[in-house]
mmCIF file of C-alpha atoms in Angstrom:
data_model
loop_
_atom_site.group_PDB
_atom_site.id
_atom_site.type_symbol
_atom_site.label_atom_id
_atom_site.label_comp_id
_atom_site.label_asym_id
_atom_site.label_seq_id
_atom_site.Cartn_x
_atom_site.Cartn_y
_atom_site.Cartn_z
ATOM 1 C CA UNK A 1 0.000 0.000 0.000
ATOM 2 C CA UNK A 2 2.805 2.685 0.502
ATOM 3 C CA UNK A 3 3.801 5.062 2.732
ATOM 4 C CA UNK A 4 0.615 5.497 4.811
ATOM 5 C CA UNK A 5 -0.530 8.929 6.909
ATOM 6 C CA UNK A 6 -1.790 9.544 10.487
ATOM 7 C CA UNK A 7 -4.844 10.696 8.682
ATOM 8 C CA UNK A 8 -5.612 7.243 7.080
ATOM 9 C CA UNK A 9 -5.578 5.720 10.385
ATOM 10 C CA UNK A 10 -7.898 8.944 11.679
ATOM 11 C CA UNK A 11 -10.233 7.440 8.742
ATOM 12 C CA UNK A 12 -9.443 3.790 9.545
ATOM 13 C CA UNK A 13 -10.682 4.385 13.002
ATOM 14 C CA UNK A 14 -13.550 6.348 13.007
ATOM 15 C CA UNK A 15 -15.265 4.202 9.977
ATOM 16 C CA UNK A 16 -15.564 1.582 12.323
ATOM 17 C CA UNK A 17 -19.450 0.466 13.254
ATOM 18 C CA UNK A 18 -20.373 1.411 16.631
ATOM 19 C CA UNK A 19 -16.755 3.631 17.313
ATOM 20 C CA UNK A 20 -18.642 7.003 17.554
ATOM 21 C CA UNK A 21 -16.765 9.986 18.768
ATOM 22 C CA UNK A 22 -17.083 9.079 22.411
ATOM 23 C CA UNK A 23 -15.335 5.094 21.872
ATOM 24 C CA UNK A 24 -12.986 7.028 19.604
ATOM 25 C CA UNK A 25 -11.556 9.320 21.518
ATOM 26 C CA UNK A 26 -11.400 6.622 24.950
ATOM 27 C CA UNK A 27 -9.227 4.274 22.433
ATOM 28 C CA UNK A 28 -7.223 7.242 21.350
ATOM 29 C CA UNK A 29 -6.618 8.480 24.786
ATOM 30 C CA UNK A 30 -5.829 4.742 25.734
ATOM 31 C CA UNK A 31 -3.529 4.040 23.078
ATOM 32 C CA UNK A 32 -2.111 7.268 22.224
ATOM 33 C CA UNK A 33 -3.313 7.891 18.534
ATOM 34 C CA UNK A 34 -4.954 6.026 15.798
ATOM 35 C CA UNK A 35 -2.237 4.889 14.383
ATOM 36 C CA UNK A 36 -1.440 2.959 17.882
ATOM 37 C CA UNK A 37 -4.876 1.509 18.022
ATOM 38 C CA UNK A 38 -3.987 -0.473 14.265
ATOM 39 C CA UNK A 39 -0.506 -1.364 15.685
ATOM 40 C CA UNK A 40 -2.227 -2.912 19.264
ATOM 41 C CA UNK A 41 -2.169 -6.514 20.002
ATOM 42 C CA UNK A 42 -6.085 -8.484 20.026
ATOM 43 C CA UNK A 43 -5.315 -8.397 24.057
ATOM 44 C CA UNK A 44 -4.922 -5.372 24.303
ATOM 45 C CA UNK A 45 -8.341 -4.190 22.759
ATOM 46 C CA UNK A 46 -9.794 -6.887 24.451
ATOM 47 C CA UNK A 47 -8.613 -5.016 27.690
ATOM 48 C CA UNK A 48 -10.639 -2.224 26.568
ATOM 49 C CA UNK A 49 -14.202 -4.421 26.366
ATOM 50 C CA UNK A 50 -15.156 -3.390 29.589
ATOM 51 C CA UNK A 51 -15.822 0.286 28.641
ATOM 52 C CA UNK A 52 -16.478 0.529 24.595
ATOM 53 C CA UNK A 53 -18.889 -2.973 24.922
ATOM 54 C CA UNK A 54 -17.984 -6.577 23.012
ATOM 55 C CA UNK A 55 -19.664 -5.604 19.845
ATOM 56 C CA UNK A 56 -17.312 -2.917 19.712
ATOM 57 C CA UNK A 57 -14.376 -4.720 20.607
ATOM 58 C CA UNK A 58 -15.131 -7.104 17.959
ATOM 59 C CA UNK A 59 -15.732 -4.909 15.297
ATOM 60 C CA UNK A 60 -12.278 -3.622 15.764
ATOM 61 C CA UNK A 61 -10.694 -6.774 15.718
ATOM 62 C CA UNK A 62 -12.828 -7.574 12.469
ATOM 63 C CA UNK A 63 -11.311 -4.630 11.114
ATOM 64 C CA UNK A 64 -7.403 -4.498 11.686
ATOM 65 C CA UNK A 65 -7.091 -6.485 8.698
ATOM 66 C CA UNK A 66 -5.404 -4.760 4.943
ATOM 67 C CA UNK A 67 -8.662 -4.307 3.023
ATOM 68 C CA UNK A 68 -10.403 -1.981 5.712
ATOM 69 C CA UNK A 69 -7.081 0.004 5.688
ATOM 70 C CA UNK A 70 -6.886 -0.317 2.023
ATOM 71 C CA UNK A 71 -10.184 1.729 2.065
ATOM 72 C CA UNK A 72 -9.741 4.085 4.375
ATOM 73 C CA UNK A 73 -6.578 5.303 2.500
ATOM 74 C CA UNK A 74 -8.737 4.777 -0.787
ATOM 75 C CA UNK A 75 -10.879 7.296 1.138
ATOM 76 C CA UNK A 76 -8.196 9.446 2.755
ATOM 77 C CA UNK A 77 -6.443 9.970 -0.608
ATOM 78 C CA UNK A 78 -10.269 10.727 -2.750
ATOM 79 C CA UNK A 79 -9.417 13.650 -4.761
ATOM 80 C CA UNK A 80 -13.389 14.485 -4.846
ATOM 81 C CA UNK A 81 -13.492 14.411 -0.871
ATOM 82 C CA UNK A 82 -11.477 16.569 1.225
ATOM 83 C CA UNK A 83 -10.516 14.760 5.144
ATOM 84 C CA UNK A 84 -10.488 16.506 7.904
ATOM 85 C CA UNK A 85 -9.204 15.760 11.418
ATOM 86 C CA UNK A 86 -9.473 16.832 14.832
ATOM 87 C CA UNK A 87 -5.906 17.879 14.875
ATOM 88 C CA UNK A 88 -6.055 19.191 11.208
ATOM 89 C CA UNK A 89 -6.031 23.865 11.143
ATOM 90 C CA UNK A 90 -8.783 23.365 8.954
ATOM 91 C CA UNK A 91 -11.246 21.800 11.448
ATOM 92 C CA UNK A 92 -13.206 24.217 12.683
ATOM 93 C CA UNK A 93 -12.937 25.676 15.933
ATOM 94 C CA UNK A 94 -16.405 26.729 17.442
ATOM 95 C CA UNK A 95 -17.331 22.796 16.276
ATOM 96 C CA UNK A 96 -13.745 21.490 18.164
ATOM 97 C CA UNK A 97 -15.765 23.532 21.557
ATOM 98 C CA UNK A 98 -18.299 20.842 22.152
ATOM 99 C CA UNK A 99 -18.282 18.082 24.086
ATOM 100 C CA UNK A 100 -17.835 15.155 21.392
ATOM 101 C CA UNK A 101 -16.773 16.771 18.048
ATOM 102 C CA UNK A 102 -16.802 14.343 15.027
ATOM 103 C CA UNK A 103 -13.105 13.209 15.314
ATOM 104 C CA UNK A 104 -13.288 13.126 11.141
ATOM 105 C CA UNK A 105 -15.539 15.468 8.789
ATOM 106 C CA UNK A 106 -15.792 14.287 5.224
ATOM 107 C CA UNK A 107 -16.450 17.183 2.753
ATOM 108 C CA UNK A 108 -17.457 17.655 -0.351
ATOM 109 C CA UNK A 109 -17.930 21.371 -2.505
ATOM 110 C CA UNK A 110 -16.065 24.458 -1.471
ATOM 111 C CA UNK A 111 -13.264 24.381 1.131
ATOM 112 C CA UNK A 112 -15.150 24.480 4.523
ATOM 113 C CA UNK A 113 -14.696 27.895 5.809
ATOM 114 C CA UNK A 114 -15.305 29.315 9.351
ATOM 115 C CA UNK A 115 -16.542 32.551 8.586
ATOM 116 C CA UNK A 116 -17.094 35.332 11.340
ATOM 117 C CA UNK A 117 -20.550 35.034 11.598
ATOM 118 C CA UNK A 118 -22.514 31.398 11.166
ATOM 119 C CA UNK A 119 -26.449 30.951 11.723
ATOM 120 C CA UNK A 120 -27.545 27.284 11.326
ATOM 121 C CA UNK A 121 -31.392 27.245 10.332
ATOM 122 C CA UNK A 122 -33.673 23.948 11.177
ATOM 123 C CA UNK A 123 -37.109 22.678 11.118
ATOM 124 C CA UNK A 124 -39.414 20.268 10.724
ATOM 125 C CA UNK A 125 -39.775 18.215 7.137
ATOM 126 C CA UNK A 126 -43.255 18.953 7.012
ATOM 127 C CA UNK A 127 -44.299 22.558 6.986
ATOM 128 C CA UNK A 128 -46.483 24.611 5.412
ATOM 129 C CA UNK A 129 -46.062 27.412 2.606
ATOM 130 C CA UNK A 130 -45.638 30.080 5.329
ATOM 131 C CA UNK A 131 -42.637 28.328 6.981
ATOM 132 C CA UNK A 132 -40.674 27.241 3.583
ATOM 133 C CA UNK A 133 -41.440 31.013 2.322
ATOM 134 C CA UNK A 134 -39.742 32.111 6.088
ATOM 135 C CA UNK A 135 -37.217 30.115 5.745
ATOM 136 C CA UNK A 136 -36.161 31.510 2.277
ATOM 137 C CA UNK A 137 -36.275 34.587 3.498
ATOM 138 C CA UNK A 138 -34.380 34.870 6.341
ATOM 139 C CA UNK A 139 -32.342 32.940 5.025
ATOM 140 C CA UNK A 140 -31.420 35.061 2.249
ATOM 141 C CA UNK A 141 -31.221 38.337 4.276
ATOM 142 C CA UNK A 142 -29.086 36.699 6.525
ATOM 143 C CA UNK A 143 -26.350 35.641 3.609
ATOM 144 C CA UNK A 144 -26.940 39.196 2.058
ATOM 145 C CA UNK A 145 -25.326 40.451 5.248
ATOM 146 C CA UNK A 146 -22.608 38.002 5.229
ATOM 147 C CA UNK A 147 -23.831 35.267 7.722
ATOM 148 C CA UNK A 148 -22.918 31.529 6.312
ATOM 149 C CA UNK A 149 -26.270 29.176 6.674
ATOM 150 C CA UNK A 150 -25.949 26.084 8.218
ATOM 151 C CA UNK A 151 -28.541 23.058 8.094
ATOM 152 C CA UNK A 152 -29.422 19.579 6.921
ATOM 153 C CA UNK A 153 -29.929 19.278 3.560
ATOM 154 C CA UNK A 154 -33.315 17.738 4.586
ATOM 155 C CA UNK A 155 -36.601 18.011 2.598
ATOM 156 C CA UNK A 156 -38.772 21.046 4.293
ATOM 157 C CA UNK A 157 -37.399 24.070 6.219
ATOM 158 C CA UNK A 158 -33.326 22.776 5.765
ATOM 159 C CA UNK A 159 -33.932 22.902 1.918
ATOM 160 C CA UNK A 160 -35.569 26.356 1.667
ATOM 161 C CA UNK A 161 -32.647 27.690 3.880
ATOM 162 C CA UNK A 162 -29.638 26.509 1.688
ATOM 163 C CA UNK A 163 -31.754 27.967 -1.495
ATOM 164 C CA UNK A 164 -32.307 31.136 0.450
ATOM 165 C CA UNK A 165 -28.789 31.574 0.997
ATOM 166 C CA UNK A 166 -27.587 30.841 -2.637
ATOM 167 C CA UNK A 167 -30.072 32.862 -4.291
ATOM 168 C CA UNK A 168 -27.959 35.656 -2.413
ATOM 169 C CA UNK A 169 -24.737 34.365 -3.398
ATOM 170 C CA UNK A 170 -23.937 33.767 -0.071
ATOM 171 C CA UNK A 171 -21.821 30.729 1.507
ATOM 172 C CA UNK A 172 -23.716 27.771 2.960
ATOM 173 C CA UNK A 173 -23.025 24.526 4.543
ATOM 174 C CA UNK A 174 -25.249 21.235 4.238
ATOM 175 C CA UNK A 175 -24.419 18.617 7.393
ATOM 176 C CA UNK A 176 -25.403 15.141 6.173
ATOM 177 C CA UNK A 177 -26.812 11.979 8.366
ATOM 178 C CA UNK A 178 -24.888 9.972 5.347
ATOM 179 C CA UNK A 179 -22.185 10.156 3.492
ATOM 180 C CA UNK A 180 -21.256 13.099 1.548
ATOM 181 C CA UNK A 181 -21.252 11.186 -1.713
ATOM 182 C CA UNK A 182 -25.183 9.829 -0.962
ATOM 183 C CA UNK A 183 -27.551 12.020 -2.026
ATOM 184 C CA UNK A 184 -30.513 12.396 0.129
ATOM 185 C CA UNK A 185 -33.547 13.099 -0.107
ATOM 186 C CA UNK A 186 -33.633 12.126 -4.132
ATOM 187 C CA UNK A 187 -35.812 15.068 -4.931
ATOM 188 C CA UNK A 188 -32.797 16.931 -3.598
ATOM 189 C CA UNK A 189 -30.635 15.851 -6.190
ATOM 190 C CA UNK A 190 -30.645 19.238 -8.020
ATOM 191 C CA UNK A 191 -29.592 21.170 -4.730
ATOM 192 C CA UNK A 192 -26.936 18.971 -3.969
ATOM 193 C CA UNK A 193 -25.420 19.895 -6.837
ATOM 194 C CA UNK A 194 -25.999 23.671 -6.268
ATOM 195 C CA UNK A 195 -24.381 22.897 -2.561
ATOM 196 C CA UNK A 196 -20.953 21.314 -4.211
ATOM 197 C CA UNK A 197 -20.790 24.413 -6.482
ATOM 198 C CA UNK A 198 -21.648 27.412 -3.898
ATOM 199 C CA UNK A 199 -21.000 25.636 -0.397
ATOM 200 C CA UNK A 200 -19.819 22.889 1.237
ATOM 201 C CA UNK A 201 -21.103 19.454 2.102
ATOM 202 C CA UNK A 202 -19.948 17.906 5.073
ATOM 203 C CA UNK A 203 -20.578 14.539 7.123
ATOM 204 C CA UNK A 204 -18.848 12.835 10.363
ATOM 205 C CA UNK A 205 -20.128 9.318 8.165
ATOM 206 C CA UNK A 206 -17.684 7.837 5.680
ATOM 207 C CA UNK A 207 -18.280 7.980 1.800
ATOM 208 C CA UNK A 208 -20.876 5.154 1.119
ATOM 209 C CA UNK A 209 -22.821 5.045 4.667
ATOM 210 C CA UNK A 210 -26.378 5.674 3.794
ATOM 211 C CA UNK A 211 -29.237 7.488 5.583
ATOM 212 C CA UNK A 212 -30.037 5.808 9.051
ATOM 213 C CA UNK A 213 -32.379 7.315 11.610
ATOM 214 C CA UNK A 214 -29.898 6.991 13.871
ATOM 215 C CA UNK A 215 -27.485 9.210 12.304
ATOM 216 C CA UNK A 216 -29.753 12.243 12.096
ATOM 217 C CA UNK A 217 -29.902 12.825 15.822
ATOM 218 C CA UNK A 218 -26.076 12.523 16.084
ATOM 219 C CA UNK A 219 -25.817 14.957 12.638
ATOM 220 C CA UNK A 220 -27.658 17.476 14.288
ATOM 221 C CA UNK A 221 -25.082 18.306 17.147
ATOM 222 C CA UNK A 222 -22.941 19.614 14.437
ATOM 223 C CA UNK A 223 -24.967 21.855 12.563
ATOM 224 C CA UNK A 224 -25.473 23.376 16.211
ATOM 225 C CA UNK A 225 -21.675 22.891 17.092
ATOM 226 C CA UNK A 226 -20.630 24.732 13.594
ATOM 227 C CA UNK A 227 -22.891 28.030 14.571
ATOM 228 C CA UNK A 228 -22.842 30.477 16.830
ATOM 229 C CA UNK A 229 -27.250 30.842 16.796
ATOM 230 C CA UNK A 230 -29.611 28.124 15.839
ATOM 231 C CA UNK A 231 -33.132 29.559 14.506
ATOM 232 C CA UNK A 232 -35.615 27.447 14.179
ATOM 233 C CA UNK A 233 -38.426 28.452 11.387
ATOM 234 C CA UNK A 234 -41.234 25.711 12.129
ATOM 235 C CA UNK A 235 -41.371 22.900 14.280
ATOM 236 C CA UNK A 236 -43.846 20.256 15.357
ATOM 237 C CA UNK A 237 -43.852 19.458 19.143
ATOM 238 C CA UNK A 238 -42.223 16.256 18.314
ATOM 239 C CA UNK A 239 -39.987 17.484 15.707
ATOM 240 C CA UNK A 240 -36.488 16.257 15.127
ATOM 241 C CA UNK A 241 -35.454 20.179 15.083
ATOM 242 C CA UNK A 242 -35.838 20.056 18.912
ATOM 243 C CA UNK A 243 -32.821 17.918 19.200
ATOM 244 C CA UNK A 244 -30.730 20.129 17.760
ATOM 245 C CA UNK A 245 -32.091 23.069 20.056
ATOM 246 C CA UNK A 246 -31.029 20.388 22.581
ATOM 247 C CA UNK A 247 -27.897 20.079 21.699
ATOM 248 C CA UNK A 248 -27.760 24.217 20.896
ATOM 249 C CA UNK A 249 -28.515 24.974 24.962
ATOM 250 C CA UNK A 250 -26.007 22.417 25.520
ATOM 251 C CA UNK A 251 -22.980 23.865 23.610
ATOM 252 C CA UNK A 252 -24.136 27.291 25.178
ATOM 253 C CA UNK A 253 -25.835 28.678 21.562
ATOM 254 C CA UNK A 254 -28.446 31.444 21.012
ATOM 255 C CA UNK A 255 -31.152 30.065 20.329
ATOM 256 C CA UNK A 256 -34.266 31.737 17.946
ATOM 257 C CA UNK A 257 -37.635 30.641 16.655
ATOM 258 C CA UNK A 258 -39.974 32.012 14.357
ATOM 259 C CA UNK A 259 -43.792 32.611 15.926
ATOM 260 C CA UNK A 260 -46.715 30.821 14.219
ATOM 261 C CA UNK A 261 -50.228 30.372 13.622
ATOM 262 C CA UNK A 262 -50.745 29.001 17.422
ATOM 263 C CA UNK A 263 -53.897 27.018 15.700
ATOM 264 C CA UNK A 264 -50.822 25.122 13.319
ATOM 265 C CA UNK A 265 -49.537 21.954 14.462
ATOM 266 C CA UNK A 266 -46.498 22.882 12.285
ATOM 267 C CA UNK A 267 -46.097 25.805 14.396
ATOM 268 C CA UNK A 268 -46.678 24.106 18.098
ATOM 269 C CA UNK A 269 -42.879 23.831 18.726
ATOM 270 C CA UNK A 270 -41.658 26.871 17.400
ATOM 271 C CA UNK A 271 -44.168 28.493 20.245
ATOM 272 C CA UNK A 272 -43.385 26.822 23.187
ATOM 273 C CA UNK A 273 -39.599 27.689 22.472
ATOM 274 C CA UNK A 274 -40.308 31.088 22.658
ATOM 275 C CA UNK A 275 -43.245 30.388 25.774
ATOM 276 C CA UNK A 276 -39.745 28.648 27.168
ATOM 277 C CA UNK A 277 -37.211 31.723 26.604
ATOM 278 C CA UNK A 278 -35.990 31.306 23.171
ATOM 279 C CA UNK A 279 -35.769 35.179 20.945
ATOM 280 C CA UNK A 280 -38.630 35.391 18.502
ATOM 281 C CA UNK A 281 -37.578 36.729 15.094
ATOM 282 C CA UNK A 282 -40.027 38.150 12.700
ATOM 283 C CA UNK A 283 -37.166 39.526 10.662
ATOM 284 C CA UNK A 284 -33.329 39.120 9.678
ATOM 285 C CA UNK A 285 -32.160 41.828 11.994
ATOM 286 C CA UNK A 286 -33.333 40.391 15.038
ATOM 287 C CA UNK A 287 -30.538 37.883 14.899
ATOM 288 C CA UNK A 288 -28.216 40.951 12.749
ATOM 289 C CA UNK A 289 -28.284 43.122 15.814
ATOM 290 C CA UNK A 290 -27.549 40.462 18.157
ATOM 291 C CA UNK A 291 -24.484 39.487 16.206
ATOM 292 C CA UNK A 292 -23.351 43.151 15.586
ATOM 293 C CA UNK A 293 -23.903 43.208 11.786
ATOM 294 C CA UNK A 294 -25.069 46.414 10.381
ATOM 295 C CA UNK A 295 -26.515 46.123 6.877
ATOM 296 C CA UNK A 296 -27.598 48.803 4.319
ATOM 297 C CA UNK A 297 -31.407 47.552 4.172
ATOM 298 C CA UNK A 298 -31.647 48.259 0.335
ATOM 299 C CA UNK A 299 -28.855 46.376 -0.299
ATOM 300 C CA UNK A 300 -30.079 43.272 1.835
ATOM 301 C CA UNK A 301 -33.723 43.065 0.176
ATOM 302 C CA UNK A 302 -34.691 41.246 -3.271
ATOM 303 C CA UNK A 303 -35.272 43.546 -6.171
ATOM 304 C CA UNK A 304 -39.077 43.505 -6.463
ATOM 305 C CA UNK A 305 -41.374 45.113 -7.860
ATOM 306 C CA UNK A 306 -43.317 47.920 -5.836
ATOM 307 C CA UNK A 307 -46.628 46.550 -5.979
ATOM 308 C CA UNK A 308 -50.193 48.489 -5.932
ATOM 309 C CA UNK A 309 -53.515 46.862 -4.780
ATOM 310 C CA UNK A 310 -56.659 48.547 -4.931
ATOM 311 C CA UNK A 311 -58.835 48.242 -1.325
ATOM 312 C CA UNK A 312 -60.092 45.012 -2.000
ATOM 313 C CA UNK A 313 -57.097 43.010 -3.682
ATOM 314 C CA UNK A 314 -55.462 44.265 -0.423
ATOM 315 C CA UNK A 315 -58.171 42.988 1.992
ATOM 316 C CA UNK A 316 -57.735 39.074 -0.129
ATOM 317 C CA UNK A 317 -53.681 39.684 0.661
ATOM 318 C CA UNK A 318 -54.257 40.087 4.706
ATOM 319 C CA UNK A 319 -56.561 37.493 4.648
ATOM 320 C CA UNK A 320 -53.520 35.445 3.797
ATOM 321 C CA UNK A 321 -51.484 36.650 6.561
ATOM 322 C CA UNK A 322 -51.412 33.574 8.667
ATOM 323 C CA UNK A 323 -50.481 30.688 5.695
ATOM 324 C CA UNK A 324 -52.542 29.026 2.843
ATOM 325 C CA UNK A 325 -56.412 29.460 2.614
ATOM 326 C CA UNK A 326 -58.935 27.022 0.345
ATOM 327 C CA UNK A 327 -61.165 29.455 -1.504
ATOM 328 C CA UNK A 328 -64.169 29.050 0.973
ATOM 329 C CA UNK A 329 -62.288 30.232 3.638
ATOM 330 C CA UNK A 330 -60.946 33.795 1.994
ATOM 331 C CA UNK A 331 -64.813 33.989 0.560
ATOM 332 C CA UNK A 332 -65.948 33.470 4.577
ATOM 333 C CA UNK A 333 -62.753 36.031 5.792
ATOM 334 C CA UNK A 334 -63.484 38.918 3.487
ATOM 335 C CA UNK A 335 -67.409 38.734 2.813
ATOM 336 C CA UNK A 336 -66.662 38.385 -1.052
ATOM 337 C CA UNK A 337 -69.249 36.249 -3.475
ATOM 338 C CA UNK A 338 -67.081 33.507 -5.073
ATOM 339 C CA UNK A 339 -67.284 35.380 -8.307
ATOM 340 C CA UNK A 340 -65.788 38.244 -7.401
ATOM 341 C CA UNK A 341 -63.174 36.614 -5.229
ATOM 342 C CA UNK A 342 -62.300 34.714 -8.228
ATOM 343 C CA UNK A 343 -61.367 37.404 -10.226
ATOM 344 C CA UNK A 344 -59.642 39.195 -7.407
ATOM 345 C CA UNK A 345 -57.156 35.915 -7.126
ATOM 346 C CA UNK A 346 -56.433 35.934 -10.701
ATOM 347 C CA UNK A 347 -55.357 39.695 -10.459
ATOM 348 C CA UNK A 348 -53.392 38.617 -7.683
ATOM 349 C CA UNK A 349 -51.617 35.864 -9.174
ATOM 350 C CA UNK A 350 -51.299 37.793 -12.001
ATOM 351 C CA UNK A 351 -49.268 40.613 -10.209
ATOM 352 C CA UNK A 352 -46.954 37.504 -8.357
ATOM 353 C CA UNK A 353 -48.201 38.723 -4.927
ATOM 354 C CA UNK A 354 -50.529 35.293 -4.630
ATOM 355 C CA UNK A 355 -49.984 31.489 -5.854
ATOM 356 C CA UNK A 356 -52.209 28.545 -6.073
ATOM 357 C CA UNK A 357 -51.228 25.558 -4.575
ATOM 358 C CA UNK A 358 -52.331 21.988 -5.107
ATOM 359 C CA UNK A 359 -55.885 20.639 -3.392
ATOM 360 C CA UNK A 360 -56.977 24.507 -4.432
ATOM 361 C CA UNK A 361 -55.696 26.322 -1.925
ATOM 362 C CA UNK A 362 -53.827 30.437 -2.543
ATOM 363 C CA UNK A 363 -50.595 31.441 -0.302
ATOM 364 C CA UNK A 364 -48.673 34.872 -0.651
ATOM 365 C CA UNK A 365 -46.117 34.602 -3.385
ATOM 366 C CA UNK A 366 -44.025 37.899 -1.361
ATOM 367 C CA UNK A 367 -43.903 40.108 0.802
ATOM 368 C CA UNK A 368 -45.060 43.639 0.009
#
C-alpha cells in the first residue's frame, strides 16, 4: 500500500461500526493515537471491552485487517473528498468547543470555511407554505449580510434555507446523516449539486454510509456545534429540530424561533420555544443586531417590484397573513361572493403577490 498517513488511520478508526466519537476518543486516549490503536495486540483491545462494549471490541478486531485500511486510504487519498481531522487547522474551531466533536468530517464542494458570523437554520420536514417562504427569506437576508447558513440538507425548512442563501450568493453549509457522496432526499438531487458548487457538504459518516435514523440525531449536534445561533423556522412538538435546540442549549448557543399560527400543528414547537425563553424573530435583523452586523437595508432586500392593490385586492392579501387558505375560507374572511373573489385571485396571481397551490388552496407569493 505505501507510505501510509496519520490521517488514514484517523479514517481507519472512526469508519468503524459502533466507534462514535465518544469510543474514539477513549481508544485514542488509551492508546495514544490512531495509528497505535492499528498497531495494538487483540489483548490489548480486548482489555478495553469493559468500557467501549464486546460488539465494539469485535468490530475492531474484524477490522485491523489490509482491506479496511486499504479503504480508508482509498478514502483518505479521494481527490473528490477533502478529510479533515481533529488535529487538522482546517477543522473548525467553534465545532472542536463541544463536548464530542466528530473526530473526522468528510467534505465535499467548497473548502469548509469558518466565517465570522454562522447561523444554522432547522425545522421540521413537514411545513407549510408560510414556513418554507420564512425560511427563504431569512435565510437570504441573513447571507446578504454576510452570515454563512448552516442546516441539513433535509426536505422542508433545511432545503428552503440553503436555497435562500444561494439565491444571495452567499456561503452555505449542508451537514449530512450519510455520506457526503449519498444524495438524500432524491428530490434533492438538483440542490446537492448547487451545494458542491456554492457551499460545502460535510458529514462525520464515511463515503458510502447511507441514511439511518440513527445518524440524524447525532448529525444534528454539528450543525449546532458549527454556529454560533440556531433559529428554528417551524417545528412540530415532536420534531427532530428540537434535538438540535437540545444540543444548541447544551454547547451554550443562542437560540431563535420564528412565531406561528398558534392554531398550526407545524407551528406548536416553534411556540413553546419562545413560551420557554428562546428570541422570537419576525425579521433578519433580530438575529443581525444580536451578532453586531449592520446592513444597508436596500442592499439586503430582493429587487421587487413595488406593488399596488386597490382596497379590495389588499383585503384578499391580509386574509392570507397567517399561511394558505382554500377558496371558501378567503370567501368566509373577506365577505366576497365567489365570483368576485375569483377574479380578485387571478389579479393577484397575475401581479406575483398570490400562488395557487395543489388541493386549491392560494398562499402569498411575497412580501409587500
Amino acid at each position: 500500500m505505501g507510505e501510509i498517513s496519520d490521517k488514514v488511520y484517523w479514517v481507519w478508526l472512526s469508519s468503524i461500526p459502533g466507534i462514535g466519537a465518544k469510543r474514539f476518543y477513549y481508544l485514542v486516549k488509551r492508546f495514544g493515537s490512531p495509528k497505535a490503536v492499528w498497531e495494538c495486540t487483540t489483548d490489548d483491545i480486548l482489555d478495553a471491552c469493559r468500557l467501549i462494549g464486546d460488539k465494539v471490541v469485535q468490530n475492531v478486531i474484524t477490522h485491523k485487517s489490509a482491506v479496511h485500511l486499504k479503504r480508508a486510504q482509498k478514502i483518505a487519498e479521494d481527490p473528490a473528498i477533502k478529510v479533515i481531522t481533529l488535529i487538522d487547522d482546517e477543522y473548525p474551531k467553534l465545532l472542536k468547543t463541544i463536548y464530542d466533536p466528530p473526530p473526522v468530517l468528510y467534505c465535499k464542494g467548497q473548502p469548509l470555511k469558518e466565517t465570522p458570523f454562522m447561523v444554522s437554520i432547522v425545522g421540521s420536514r413537514r411545513t407549510s407554505e408560510y414556513g418554507r417562504q420564512m425560511a427563504e427569506k431569512l435565510a437570504y437576508e441573513l447571507a446578504c449580510a454576510g452570515v454563512t447558513i448552516v442546516s441539513g440538507l433535509a426536505r422542508g425548512i433545511d432545503t428552503m434555507a440553503h436555497r435562500g442563501a444561494i439565491r444571495a450568493g452567499g456561503y452555505t453549509i449542508g451537514v449530512l446523516g450519510c455520506g457526503v457522496d449519498v444524495i438524500y432526499p432524491r428530490e434533492n438531487k438538483k440542490l446537492f449539486m448547487q451545494m458542491e458548487q456554492y457551499g460545502t457538504l460535510i458529514s462525520e459518516y464515511p463515503p458510502g454510509t447511507q441514511p439511518a435514523a440513527s445518524n440524524f440525531p447525532a448529525r444534528n449536534r454539528i450543525i449546532s456545534g458549527l454556529s454560533q445561533a440556531v433559529l428554528v423556522v417551524e417545528a412540530g412538538s415532536t420534531s427532530g429540530a428540537l434535538i438540535t435546540v437540545d444540543f444548541a442549549l447544551e454547547q451554550g448557543r443562542d437560540v431563535y424561533a420564528l412565531p406561528g399560527n398558534v392554531t398550526s400543528p407545524y407551528s406548536s414547537g416553534t411556540n413553546q420555544l419562545i413560551k420557554e425563553g428562546a428570541r422570537p424573530v419576525t425579521c433578519a435583523d433580530d438575529i443581525l443586531e444580536d451578532l453586531g452586523i449592520t446592513v444597508n437595508k436596500k442592499a439586503k432586500q430582493p429587487s421587487m417590484t413595488s406593488y399596488q392593490l386597490d382596497i379590495f385586492e389588499m383585503e384578499v392579501y391580509n386574509a392570507l397573513e397567517d399561511g394558505e387558505k382554500q377558496l371558501e375560507e378567503l370567501a368566509a374572511i373577506t365577505g366576497f361572493d365567489i365570483g368576485r373573489l375569483n377574479a380578485i385571485l387571478t389579479l393577484l396571481e397575475m401581479k406575483g403577490i398570490i400562488k395557487q397551490l395543489p388541493g386549491g388552496k392560494f398562499v402569498r407569493q411575497c412580501m409587500i
